[in-house]
Tab-separated table of C-alpha atoms and ligand atoms in Angstrom:
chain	number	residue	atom	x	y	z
P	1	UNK	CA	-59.428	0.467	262.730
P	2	UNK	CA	-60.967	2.919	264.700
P	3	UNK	CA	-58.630	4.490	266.289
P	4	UNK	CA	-54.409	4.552	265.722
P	5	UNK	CA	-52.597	2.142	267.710
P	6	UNK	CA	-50.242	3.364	270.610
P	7	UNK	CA	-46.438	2.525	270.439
P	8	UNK	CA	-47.110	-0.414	272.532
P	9	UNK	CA	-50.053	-1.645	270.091
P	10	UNK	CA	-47.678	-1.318	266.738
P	11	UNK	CA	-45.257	-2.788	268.307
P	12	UNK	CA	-47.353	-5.603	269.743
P	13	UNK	CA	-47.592	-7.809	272.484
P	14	UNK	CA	-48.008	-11.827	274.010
P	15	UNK	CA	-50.385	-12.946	270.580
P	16	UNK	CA	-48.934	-9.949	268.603
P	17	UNK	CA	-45.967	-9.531	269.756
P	18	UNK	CA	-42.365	-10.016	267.662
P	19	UNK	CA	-42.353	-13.651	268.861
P	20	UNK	CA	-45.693	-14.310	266.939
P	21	UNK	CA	-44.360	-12.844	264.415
P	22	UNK	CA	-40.933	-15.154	264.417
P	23	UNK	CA	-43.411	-18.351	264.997
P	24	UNK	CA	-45.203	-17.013	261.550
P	25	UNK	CA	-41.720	-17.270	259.878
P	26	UNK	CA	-40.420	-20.265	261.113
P	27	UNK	CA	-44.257	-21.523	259.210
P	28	UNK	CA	-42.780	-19.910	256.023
P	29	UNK	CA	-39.926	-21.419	256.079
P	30	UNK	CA	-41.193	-24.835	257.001
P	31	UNK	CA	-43.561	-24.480	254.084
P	32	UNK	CA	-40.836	-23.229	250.956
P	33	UNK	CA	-39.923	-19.712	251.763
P	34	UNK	CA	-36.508	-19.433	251.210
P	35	UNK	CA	-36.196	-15.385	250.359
P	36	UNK	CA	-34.482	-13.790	253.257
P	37	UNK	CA	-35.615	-10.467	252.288
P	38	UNK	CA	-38.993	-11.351	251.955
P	39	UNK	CA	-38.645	-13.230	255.104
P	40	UNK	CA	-36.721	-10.149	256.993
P	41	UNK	CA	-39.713	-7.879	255.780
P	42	UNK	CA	-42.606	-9.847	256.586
P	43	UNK	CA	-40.805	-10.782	260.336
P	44	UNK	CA	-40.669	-6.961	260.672
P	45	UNK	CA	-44.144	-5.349	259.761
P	46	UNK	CA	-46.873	-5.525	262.302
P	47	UNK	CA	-49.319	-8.026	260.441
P	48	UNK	CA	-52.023	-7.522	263.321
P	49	UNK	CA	-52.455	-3.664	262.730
P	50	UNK	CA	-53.900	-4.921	259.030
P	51	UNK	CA	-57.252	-6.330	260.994
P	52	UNK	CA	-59.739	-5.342	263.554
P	53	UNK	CA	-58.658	-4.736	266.956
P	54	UNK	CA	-60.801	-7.968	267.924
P	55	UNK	CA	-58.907	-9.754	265.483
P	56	UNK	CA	-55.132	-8.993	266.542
P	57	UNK	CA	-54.602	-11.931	267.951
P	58	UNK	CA	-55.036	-14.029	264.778
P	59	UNK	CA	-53.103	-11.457	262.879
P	60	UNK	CA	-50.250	-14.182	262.679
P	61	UNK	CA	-51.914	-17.409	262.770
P	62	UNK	CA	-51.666	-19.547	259.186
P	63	UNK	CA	-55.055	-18.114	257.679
P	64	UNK	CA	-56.829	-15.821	255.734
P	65	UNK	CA	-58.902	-12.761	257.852
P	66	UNK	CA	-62.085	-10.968	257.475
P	67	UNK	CA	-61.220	-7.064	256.927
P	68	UNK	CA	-64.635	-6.165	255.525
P	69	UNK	CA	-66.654	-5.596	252.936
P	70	UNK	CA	-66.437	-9.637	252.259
P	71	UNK	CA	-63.151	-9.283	251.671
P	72	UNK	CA	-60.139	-11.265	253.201
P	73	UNK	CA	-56.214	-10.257	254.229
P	74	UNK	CA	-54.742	-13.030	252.663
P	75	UNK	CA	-52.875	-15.642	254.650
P	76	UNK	CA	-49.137	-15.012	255.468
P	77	UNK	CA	-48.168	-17.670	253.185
P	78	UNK	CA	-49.968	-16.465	250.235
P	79	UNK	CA	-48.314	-13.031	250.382
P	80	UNK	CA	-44.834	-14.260	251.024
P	81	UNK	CA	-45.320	-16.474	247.924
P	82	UNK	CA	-46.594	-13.716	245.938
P	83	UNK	CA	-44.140	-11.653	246.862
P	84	UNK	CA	-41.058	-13.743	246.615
P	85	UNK	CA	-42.506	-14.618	242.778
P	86	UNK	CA	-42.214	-11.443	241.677
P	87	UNK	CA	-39.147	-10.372	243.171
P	88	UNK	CA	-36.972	-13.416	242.278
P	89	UNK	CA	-37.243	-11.929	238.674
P	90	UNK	CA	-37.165	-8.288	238.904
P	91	UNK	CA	-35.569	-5.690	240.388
P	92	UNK	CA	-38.844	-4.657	241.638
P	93	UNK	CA	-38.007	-0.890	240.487
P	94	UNK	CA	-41.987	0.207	240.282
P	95	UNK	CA	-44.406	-2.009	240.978
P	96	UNK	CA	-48.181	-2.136	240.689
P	97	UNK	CA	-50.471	-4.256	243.568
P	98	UNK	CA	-54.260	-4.758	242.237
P	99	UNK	CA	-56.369	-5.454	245.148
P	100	UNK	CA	-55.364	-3.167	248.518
P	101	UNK	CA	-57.263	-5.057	250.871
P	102	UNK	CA	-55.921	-4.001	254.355
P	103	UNK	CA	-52.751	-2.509	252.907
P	104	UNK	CA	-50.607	-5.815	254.585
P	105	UNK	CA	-49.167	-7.371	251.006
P	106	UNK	CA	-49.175	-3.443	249.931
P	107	UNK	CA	-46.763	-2.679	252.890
P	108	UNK	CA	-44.379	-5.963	252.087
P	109	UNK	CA	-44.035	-4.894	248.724
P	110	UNK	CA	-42.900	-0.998	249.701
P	111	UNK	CA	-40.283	-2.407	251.886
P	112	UNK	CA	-38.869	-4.036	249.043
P	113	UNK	CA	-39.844	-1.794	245.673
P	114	UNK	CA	-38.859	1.084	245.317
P	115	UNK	CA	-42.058	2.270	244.170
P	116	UNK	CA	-45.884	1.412	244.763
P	117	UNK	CA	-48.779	1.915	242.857
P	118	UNK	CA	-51.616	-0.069	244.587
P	119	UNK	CA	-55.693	0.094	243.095
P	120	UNK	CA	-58.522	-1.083	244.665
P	121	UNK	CA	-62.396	-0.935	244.156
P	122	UNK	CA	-63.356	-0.144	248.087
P	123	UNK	CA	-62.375	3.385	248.900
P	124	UNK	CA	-63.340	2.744	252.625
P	125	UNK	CA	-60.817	-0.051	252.545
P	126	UNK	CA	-58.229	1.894	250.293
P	127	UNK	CA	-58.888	4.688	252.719
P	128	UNK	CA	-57.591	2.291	256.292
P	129	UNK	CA	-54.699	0.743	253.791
P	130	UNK	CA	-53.479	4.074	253.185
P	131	UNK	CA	-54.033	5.205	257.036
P	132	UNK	CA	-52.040	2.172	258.022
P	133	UNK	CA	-49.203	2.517	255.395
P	134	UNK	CA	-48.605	6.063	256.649
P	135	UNK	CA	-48.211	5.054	259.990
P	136	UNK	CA	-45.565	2.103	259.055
P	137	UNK	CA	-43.971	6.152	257.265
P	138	UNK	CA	-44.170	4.052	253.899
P	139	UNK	CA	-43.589	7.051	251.771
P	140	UNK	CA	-43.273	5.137	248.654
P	141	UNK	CA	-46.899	3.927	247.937
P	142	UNK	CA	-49.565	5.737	246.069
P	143	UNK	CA	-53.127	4.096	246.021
P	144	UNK	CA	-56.250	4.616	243.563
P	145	UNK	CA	-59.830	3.710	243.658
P	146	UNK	CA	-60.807	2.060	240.467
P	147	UNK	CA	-61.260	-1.098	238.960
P	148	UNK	CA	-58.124	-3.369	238.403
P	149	UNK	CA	-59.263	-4.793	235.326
P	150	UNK	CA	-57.876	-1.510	233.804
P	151	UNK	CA	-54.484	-1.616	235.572
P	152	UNK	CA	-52.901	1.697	236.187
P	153	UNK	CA	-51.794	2.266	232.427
P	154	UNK	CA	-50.391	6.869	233.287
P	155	UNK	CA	-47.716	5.271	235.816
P	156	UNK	CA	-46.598	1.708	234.096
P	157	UNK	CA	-44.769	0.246	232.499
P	158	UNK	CA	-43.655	-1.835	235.595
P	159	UNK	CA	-41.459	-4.294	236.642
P	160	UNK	CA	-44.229	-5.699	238.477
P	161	UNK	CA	-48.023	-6.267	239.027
P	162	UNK	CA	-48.985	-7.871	242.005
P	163	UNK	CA	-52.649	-9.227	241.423
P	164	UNK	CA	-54.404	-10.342	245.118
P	165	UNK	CA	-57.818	-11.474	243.536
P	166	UNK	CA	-58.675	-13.869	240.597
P	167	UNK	CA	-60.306	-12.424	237.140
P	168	UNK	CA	-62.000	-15.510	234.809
P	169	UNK	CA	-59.059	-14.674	232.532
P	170	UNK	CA	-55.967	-12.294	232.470
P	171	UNK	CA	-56.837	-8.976	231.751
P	172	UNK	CA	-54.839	-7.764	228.893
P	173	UNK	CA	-54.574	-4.228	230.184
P	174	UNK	CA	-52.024	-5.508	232.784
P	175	UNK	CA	-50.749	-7.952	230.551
P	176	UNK	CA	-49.960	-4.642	228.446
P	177	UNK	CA	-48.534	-2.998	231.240
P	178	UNK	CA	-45.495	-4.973	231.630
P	179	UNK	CA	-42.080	-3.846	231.539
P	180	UNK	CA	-41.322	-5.058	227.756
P	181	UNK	CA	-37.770	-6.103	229.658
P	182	UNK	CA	-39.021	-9.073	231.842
P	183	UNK	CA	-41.783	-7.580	233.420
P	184	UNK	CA	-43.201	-10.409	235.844
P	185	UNK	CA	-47.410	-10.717	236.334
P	186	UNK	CA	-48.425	-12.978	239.444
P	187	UNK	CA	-52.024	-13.168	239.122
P	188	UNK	CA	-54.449	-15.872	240.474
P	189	UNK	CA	-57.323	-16.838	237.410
P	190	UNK	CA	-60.364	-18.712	237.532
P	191	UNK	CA	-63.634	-18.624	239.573
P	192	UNK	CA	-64.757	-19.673	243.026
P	193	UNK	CA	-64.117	-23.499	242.300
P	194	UNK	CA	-61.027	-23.650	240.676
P	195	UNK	CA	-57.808	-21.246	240.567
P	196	UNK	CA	-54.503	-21.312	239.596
P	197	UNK	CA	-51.742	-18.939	240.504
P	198	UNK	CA	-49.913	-18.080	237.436
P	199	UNK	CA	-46.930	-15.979	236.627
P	200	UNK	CA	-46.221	-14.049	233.345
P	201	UNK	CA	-43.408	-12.438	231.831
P	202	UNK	CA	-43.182	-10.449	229.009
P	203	UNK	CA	-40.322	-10.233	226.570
P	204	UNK	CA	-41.036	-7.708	223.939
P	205	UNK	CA	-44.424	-8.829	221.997
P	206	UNK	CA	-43.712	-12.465	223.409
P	207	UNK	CA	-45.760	-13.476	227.008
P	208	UNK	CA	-44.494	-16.495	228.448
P	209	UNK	CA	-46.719	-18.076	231.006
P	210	UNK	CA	-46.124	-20.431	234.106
P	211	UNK	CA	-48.651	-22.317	236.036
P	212	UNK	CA	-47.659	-21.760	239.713
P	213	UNK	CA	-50.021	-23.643	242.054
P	214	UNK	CA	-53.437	-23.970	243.275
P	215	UNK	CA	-54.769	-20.882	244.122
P	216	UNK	CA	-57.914	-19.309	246.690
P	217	UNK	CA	-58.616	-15.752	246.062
P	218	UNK	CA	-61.737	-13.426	246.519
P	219	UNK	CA	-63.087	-12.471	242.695
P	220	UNK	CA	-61.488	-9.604	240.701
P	221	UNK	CA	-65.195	-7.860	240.476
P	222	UNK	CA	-65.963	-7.079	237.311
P	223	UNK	CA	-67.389	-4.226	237.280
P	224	UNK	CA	-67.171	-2.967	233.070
P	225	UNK	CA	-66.239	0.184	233.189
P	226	UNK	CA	-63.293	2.086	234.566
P	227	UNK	CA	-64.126	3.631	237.318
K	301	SAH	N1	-53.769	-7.613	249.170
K	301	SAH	C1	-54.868	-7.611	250.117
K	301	SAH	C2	-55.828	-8.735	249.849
K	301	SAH	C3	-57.164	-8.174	249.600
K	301	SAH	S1	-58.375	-9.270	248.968
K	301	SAH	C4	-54.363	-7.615	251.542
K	301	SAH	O1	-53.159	-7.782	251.763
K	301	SAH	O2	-55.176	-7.407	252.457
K	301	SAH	C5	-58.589	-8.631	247.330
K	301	SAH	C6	-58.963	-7.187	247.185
K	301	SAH	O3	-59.247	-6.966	245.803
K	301	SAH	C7	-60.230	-6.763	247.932
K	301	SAH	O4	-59.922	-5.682	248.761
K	301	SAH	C8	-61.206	-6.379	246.843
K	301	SAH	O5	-62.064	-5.298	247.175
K	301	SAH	C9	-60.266	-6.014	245.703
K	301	SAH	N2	-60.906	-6.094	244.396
K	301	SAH	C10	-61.801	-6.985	243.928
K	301	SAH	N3	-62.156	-6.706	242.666
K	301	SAH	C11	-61.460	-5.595	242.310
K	301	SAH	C12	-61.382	-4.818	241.119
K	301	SAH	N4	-62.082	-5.121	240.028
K	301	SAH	N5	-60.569	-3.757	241.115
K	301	SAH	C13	-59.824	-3.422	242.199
K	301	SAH	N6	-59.852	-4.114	243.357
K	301	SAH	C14	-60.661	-5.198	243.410
């Protein structure tokens, strides 16, 4: 985004407008969304201010978006499932996103946590997520550049981590970094052929695991060392 948007812009109109947005939920809920907060949040926040100017008018069309860097703003029903997986078993008191991206699942999760702790390898995308975030006035989200493998271990444990791209295999750092009370993992895991969304939870020592559904995420780079 080069420049900010005008009032008019954020608030969008004809392919952006609130109407596009309501079309975009009536999808959701055709496809399985049931949360109505989840629902209420995503109907509310500007999904076309996540991706280029030139791109707006996709913003709320059922796919995934370029936002640079190869990387993709995931599609509307991706985050809404994410999202509704973690909260439907947590109180979503502090949770961790790995994977900013634009800042769009980022923003869904600060309307409905009460605190964000978001990582993410690109600092030129971290840097527009955090631009964007500050004009939605989401004062609860704090963002780091580094790799996700590592989690965020200073600010966990949380009730939540939020992964938005796939590793070969769980990393145990965020495994680790679970609320020992029914802290909930959604995490996508595999490589470019094959995924599955999973969801963890741990209980004390104990994990328990649950394969979700196919899944179609960008790689969790691996990049060795925390950076
Ligand atoms: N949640 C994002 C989706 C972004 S796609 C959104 O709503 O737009 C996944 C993101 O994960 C990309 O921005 C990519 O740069 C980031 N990523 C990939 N590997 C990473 C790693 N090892 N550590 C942190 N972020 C990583």
């Amino acid at each position: 985004m080069s420049t900010a948007p005008n009032a008019l812009q954020l608030a969008g109109i004809g392919m952006t407008s609130a109407r596009a947005r309501q079309r975009m939920i009536d999808r959701l809920v055709s496809r399985g969304i049931s949360d109505e907060a989840v629902l209420m949040v995503m109907a509310a926040v500007p999904r076309h201010i996540f991706v280029d100017e030139a791109l707006s008018h996709r913003a709320y069309d059922d796919t995934t978006l370029p936002i640079g860097y190869g990387q993709t703003l995931s599609n509307s029903y991706t985050v809404a499932r994410m999202t509704s997986l973690v909260k439907e078993c947590s109180a979503l008191e502090s949770v961790l996103e790995i994977g900013s991206g634009s800042g769009y699942q980022t923003s869904v999760l600060a309307h409905l946590a009460k605190q964000v702790w978001s990582v993410e390898r690109i600092a030129e995308l971290q840097d527009r997520a955090r631009s964007r975030c500050r004009l939605l006035s989401l004062s609860n989200v704090r963002f780091r550049v580094a790799d996700g493998h590592w989690g965020w271990a200073e600010k966990g444990p949380y009730d939540a981590i939020v992964c938005t791209a796939a590793p070969d295999a769980v990393p145990s750092a965020l495994l680790d970094q679970l609320s020992p009370e029914g802290g909930v993992l959604v995490i996508p895991v595999g490589d470019q052929q094959q995924q599955r969304l999973m969801r963890y939870r741990r209980y004390g020592d104990d994990i328990q695991s649950e394969d979700v559904e196919e899944a179609f995420f960008v790689p969790l780079v691996n990049t060795q060392v925390p950076l």
